[in-house]
mmCIF file of C-alpha atoms in Angstrom:
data_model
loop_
_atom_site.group_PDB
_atom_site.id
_atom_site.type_symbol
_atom_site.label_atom_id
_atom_site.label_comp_id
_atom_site.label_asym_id
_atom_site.label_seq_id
_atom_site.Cartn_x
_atom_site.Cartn_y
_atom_site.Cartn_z
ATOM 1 C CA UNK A 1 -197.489 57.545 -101.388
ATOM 2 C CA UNK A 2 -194.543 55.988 -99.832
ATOM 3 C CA UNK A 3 -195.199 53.400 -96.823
ATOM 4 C CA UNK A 4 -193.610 51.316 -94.743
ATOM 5 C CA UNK A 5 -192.124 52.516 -91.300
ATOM 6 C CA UNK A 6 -191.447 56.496 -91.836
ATOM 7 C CA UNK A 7 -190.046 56.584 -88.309
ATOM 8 C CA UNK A 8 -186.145 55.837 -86.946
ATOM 9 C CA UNK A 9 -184.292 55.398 -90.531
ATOM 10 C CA UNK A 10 -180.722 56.826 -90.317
ATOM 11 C CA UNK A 11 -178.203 55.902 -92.833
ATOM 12 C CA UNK A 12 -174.906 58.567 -92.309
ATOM 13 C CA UNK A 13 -174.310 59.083 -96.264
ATOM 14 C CA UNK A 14 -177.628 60.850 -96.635
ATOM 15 C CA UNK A 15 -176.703 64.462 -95.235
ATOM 16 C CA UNK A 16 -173.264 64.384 -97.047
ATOM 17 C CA UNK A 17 -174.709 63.828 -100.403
ATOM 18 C CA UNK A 18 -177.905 66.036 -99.967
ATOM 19 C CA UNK A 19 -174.960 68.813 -99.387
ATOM 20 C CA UNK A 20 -173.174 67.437 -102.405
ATOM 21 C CA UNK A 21 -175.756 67.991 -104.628
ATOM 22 C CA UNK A 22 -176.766 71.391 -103.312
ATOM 23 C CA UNK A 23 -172.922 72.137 -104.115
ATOM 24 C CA UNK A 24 -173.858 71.044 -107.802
ATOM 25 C CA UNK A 25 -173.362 67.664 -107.817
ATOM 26 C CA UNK A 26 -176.294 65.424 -107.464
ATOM 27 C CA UNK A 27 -175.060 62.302 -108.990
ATOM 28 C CA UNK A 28 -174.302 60.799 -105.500
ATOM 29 C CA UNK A 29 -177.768 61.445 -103.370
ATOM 30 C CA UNK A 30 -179.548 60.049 -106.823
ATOM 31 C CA UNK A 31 -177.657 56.713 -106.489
ATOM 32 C CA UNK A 32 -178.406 56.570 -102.618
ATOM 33 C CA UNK A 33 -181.873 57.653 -102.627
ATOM 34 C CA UNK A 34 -182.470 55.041 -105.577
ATOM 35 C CA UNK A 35 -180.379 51.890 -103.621
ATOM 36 C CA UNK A 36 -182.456 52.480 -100.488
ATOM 37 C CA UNK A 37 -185.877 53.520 -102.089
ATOM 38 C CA UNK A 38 -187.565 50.347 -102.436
ATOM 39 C CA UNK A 39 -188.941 50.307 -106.031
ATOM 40 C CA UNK A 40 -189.410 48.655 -108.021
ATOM 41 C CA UNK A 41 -192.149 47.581 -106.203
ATOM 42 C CA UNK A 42 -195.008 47.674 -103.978
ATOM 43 C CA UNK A 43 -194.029 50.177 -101.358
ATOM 44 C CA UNK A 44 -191.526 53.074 -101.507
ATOM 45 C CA UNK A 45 -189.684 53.320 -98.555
ATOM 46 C CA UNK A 46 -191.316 55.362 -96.219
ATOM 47 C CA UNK A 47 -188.413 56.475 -94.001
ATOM 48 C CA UNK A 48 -186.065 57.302 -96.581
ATOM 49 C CA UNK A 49 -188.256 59.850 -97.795
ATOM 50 C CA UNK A 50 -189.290 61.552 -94.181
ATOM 51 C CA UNK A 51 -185.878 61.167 -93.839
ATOM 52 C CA UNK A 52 -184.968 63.245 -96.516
ATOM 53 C CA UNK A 53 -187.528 65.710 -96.430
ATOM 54 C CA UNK A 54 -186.251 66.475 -92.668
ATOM 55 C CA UNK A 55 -182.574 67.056 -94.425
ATOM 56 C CA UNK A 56 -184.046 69.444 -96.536
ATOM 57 C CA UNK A 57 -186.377 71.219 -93.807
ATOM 58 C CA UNK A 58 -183.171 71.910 -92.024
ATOM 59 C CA UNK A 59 -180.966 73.323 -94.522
ATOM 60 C CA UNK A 60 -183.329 75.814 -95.203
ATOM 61 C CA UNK A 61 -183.434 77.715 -98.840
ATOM 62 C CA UNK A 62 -180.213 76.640 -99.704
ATOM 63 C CA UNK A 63 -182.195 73.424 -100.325
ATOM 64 C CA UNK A 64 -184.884 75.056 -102.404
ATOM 65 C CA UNK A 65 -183.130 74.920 -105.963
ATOM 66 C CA UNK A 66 -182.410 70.752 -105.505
ATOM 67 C CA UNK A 67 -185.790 70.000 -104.032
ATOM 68 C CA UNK A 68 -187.530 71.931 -107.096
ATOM 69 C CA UNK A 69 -184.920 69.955 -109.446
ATOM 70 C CA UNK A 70 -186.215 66.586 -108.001
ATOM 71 C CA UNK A 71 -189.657 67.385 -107.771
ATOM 72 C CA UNK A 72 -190.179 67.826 -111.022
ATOM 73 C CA UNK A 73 -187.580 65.121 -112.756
ATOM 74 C CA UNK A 74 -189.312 63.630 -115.921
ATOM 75 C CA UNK A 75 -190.562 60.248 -116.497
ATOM 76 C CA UNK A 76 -187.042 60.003 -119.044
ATOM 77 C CA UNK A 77 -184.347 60.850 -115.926
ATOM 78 C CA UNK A 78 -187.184 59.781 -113.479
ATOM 79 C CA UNK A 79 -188.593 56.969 -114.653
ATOM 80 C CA UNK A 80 -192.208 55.448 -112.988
ATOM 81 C CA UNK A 81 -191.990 51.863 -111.614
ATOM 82 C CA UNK A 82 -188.427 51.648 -111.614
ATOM 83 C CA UNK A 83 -185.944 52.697 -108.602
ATOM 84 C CA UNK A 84 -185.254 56.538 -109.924
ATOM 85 C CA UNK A 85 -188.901 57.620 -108.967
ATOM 86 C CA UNK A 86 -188.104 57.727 -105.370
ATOM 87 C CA UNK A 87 -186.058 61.062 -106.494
ATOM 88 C CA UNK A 88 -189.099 63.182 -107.852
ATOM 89 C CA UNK A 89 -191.387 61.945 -105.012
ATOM 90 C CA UNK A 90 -188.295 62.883 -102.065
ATOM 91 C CA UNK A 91 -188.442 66.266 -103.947
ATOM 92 C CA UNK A 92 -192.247 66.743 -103.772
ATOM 93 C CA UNK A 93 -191.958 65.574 -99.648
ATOM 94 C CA UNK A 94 -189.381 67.715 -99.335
ATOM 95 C CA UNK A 95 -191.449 70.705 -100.656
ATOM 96 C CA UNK A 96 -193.775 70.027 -98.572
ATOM 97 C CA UNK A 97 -191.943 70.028 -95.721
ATOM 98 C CA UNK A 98 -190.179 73.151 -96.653
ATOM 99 C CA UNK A 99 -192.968 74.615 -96.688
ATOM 100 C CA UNK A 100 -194.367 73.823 -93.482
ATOM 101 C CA UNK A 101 -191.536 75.173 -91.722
ATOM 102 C CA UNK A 102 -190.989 78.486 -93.363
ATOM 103 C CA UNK A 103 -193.707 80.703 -94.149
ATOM 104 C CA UNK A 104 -191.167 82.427 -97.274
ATOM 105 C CA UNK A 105 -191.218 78.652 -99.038
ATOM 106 C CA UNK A 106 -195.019 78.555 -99.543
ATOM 107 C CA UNK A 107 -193.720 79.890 -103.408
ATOM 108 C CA UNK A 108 -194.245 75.681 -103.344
ATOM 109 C CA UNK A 109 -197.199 75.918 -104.031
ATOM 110 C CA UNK A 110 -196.738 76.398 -107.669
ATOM 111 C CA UNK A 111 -194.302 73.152 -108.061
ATOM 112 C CA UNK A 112 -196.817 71.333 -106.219
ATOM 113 C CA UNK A 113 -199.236 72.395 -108.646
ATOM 114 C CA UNK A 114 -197.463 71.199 -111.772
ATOM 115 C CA UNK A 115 -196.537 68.032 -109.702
ATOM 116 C CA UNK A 116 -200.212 66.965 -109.081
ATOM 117 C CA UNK A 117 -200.981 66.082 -112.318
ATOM 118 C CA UNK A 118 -197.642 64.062 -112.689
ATOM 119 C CA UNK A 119 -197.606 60.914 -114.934
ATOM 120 C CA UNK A 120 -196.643 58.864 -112.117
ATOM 121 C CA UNK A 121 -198.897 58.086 -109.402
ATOM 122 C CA UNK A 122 -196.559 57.581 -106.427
ATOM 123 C CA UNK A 123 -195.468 61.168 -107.275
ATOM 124 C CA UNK A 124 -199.496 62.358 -106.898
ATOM 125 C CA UNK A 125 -200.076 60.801 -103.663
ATOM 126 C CA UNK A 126 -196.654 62.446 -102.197
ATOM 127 C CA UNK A 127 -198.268 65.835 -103.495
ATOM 128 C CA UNK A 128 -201.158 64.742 -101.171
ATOM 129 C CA UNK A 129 -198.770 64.035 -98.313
ATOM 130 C CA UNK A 130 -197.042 67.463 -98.723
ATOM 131 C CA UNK A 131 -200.543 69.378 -98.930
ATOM 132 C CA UNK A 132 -201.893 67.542 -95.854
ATOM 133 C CA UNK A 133 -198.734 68.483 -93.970
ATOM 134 C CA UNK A 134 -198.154 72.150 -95.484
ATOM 135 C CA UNK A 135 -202.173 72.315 -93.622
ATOM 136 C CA UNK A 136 -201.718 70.758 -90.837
ATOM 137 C CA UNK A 137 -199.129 73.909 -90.060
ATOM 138 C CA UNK A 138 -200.642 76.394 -91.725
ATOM 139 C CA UNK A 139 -204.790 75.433 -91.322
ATOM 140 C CA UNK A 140 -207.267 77.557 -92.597
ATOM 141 C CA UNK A 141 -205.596 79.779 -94.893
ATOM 142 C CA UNK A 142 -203.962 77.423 -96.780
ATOM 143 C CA UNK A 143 -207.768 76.066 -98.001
ATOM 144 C CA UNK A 144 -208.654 79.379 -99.197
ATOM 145 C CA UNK A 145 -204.736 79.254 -101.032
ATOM 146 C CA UNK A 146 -205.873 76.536 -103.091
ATOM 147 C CA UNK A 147 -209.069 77.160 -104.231
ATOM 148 C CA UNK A 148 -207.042 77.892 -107.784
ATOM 149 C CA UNK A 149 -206.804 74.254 -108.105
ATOM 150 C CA UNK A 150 -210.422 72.980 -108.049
ATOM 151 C CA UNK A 151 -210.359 73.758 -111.749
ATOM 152 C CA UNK A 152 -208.273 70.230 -112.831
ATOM 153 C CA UNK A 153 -209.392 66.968 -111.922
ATOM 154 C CA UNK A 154 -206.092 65.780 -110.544
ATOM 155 C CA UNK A 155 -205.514 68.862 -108.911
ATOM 156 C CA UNK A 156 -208.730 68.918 -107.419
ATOM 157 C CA UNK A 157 -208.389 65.601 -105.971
ATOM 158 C CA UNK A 158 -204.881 66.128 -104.365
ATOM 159 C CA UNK A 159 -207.083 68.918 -102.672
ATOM 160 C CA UNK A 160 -209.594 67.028 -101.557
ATOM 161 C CA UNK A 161 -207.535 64.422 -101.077
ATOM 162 C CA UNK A 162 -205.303 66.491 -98.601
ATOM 163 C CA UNK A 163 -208.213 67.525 -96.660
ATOM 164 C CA UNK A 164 -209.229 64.001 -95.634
ATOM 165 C CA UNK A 165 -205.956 63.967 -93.307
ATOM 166 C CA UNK A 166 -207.448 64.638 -89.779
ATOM 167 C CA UNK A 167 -204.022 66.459 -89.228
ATOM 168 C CA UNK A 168 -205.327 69.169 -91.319
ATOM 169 C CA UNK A 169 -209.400 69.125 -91.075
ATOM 170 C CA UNK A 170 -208.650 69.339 -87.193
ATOM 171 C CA UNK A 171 -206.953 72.650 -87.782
ATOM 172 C CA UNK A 172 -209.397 74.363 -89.842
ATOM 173 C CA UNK A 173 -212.695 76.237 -87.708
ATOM 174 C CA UNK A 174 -215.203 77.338 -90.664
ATOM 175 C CA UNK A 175 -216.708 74.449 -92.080
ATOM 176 C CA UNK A 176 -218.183 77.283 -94.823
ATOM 177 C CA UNK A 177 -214.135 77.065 -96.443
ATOM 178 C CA UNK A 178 -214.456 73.439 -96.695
ATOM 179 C CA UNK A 179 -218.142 73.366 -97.685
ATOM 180 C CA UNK A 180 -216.993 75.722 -100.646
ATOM 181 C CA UNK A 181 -214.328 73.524 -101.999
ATOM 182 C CA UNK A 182 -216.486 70.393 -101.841
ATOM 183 C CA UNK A 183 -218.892 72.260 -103.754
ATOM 184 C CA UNK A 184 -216.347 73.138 -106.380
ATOM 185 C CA UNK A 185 -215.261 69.289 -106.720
ATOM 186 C CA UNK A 186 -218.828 68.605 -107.477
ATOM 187 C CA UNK A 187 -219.481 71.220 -109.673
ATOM 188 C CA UNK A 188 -216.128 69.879 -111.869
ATOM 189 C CA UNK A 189 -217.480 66.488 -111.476
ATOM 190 C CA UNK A 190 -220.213 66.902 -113.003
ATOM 191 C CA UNK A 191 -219.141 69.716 -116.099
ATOM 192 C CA UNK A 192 -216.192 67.179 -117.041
ATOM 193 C CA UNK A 193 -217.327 65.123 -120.159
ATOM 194 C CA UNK A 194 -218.940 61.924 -120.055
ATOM 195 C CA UNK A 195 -216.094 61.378 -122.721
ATOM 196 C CA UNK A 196 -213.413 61.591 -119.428
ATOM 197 C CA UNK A 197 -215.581 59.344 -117.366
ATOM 198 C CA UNK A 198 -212.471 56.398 -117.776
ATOM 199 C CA UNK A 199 -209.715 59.220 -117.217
ATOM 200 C CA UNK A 200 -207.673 58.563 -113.894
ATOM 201 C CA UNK A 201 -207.907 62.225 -113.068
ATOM 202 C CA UNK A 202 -212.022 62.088 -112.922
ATOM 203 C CA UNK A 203 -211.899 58.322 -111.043
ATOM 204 C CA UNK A 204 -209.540 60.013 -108.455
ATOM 205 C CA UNK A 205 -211.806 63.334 -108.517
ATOM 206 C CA UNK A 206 -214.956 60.957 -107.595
ATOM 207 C CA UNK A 207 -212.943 58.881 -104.480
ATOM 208 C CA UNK A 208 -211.757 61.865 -103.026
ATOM 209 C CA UNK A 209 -215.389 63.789 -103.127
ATOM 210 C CA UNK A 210 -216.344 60.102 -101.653
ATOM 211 C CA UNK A 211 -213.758 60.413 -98.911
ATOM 212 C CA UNK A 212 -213.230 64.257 -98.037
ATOM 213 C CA UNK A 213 -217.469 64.650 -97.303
ATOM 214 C CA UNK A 214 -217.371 62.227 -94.747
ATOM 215 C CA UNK A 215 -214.320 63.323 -92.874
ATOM 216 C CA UNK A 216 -215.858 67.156 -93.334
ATOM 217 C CA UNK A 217 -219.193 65.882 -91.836
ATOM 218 C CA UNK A 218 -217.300 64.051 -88.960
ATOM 219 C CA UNK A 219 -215.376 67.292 -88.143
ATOM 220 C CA UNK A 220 -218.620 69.599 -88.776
ATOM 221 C CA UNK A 221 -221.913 68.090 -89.030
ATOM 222 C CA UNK A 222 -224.834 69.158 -90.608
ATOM 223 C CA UNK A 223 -223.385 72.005 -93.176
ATOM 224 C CA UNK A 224 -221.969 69.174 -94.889
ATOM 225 C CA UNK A 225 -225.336 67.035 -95.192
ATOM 226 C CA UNK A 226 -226.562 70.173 -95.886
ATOM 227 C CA UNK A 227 -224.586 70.358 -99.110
ATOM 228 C CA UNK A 228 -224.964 66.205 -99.570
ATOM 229 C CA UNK A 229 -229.075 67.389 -99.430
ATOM 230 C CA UNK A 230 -228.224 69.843 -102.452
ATOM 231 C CA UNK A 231 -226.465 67.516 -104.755
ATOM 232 C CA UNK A 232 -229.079 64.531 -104.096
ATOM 233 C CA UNK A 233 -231.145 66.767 -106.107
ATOM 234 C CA UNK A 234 -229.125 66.266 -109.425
ATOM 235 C CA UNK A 235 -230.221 65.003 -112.057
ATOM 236 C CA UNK A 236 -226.451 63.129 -113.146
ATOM 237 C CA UNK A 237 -226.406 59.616 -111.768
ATOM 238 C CA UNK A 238 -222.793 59.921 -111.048
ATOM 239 C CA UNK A 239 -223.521 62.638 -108.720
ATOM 240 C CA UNK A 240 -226.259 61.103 -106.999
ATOM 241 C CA UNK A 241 -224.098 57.964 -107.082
ATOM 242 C CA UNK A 242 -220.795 59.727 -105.062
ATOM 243 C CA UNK A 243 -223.535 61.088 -102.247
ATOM 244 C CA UNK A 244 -225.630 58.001 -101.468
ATOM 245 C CA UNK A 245 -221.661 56.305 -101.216
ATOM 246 C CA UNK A 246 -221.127 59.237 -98.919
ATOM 247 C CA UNK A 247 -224.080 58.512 -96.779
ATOM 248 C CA UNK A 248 -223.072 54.836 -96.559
ATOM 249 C CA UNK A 249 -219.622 55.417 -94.682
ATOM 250 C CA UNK A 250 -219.722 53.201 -91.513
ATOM 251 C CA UNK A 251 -217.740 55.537 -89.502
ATOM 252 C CA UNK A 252 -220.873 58.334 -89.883
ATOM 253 C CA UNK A 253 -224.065 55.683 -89.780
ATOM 254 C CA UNK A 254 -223.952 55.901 -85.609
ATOM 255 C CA UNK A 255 -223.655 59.719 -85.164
ATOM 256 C CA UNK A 256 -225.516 61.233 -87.883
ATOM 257 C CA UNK A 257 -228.247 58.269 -88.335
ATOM 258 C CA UNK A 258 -230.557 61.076 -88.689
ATOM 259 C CA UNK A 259 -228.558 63.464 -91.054
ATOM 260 C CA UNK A 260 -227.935 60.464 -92.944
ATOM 261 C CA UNK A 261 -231.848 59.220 -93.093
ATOM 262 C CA UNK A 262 -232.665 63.323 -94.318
ATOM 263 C CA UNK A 263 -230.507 63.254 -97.677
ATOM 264 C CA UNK A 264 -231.395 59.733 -98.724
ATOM 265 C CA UNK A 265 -235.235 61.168 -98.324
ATOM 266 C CA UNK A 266 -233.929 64.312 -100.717
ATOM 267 C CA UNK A 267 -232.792 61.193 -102.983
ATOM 268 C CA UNK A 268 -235.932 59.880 -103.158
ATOM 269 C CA UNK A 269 -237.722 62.419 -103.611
ATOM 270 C CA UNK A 270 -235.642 63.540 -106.637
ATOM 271 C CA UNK A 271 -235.728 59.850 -108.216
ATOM 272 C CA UNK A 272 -236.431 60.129 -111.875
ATOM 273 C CA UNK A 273 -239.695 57.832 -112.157
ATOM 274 C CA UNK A 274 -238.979 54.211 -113.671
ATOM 275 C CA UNK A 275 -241.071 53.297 -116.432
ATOM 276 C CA UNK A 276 -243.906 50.857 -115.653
ATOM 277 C CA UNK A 277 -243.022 47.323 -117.164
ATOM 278 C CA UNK A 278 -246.818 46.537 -118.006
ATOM 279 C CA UNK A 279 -246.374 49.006 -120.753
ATOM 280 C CA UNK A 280 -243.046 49.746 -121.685
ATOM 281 C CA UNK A 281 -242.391 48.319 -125.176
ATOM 282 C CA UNK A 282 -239.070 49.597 -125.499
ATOM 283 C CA UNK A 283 -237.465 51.455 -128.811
ATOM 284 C CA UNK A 284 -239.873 51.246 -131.369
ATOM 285 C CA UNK A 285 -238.646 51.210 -135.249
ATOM 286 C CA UNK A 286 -237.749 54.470 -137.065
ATOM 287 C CA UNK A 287 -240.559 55.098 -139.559
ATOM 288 C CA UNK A 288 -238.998 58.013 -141.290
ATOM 289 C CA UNK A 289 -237.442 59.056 -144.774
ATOM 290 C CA UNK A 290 -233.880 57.991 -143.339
ATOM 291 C CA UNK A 291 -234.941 54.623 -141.811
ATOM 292 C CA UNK A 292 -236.713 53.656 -144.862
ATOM 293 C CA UNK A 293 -233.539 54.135 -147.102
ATOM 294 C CA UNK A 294 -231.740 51.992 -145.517
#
């Protein structure tokens, strides 16, 4: 995600090259978006990339072609960690935006999509960024749009991801929408393969179904302990694991103290016993045909 200050940058070469390269020639805008990105390094520039994105809002669909271009730059023209991956993530804000403003340029959707699961991470979180602002105009229907994408890890976590943005959750009225796509990010969670358990698409899927609970259970209450009650009753550690970190969130301890006091009961309860010490003697020897061969 780009940061810094994403309000009050102005630099007068950026609207005469954006309409360069919608003419066909992007070579200018690349050179300018990559001199005044900030990377390499810690923080893309924020501004340049609202900035940008605003450009593209206002030009409309004549915009569309260039934005979908950038978006989706590989890592060879694009590289991460070096100054050219400010392009693809201006493309991805820019889709966003687009797409915010004009009901016709949800087609998005699709780019975003592919974009999600991008090698680069700055390029994920702007995917986040667009999806948080693509709801925060179009609310509840856009949760139902994506429930195609609780099927890949990455993509599932943009989602999830997204919906942590008060800017959205405060725009959407049925917490049973929300409650369903949680449910779905647990349900991948726990069918992915131990053998993914290091991938960065399954840590991301695990922080955002850390994150997105809480801010659903701040905006609607007890549905969402509700569903925290139902997966304390797994048997997969790592499930159990993402809802007691739920339940320790400061920002819900003072409001839902009782809520909160219910599920870790329900993980209690559902505690697989721990063998007594006294008489545990641990893995005895194999006494078998095999274990005698050897």
């Amino acid at each position: 995600m780009a940061s810094g200050g994403a309000q009050g940058f102005r630099n007068e070469a950026l609207g005469p090259a954006l309409d360069k390269a919608i003419a066909g020639d992007p070579r200018t805008l690349y050179e300018l978006l990559a001199r005044l990105g900030g990377l390499p390094g810690p923080r893309a520039n924020a501004g340049l990339v609202a900035a940008f994105a605003s450009e593209c809002a206002g030009r409309g669909k004549k915009a569309d072609a260039l934005v979908v271009t950038m978006a989706t730059l590989d890592v060879d023209s694009a590289p991460g960690a070096t100054k050219y991956e400010v392009i693809p993530m201006c493309g991805v804000a820019a889709l966003g935006a687009r797409a915010a403003s004009d009901q016709a340029a949800m087609r998005a959707l699709a780019t975003l999509h592919d974009c999600a699961e991008d090698l680069r991470f700055r390029v994920r979180d702007e995917v986040v960024e667009a999806l948080a602002r693509i709801g925060e105009a179009r609310g509840e229907p856009l949760v139902h749009d994506l429930a195609s994408w609780m099927d890949g890890l990455f993509h599932a976590a943009a989602v999830l991801e997204a919906l942590s943005h008060g800017k959205w959750m405060t725009k959407i009225t049925s917490a049973d929408v929300v409650i369903e796509r949680l449910d779905e990010g647990f349900v991948l969670a726990r069918d992915s393969k131990r053998a993914v358990a290091r991938y960065p698409g399954f840590r991301a899927l695990v922080e955002a179904l850390v994150k997105a609970p809480a801010e659903a259970a701040a905006r609607f209450g007890v549905p969402v302990f509700d569903l925290l009650a139902k997966w304390s009753a797994s048997k997969d550690p790592a499930m159990r694991a993402i809802v007691e970190r739920v339940l320790s969130t400061p920002k819900l301890a003072g409001r839902f103290a009782a809520e909160i006091a219910r599920v870790r009961a329900a993980l209690k309860a559902t505690e697989a016993p721990r063998r007594d010490p006294r008489t545990y003697v641990g893995p005895t020897r194999g006494r078998g045909r095999k274990a005698r061969g050897r």
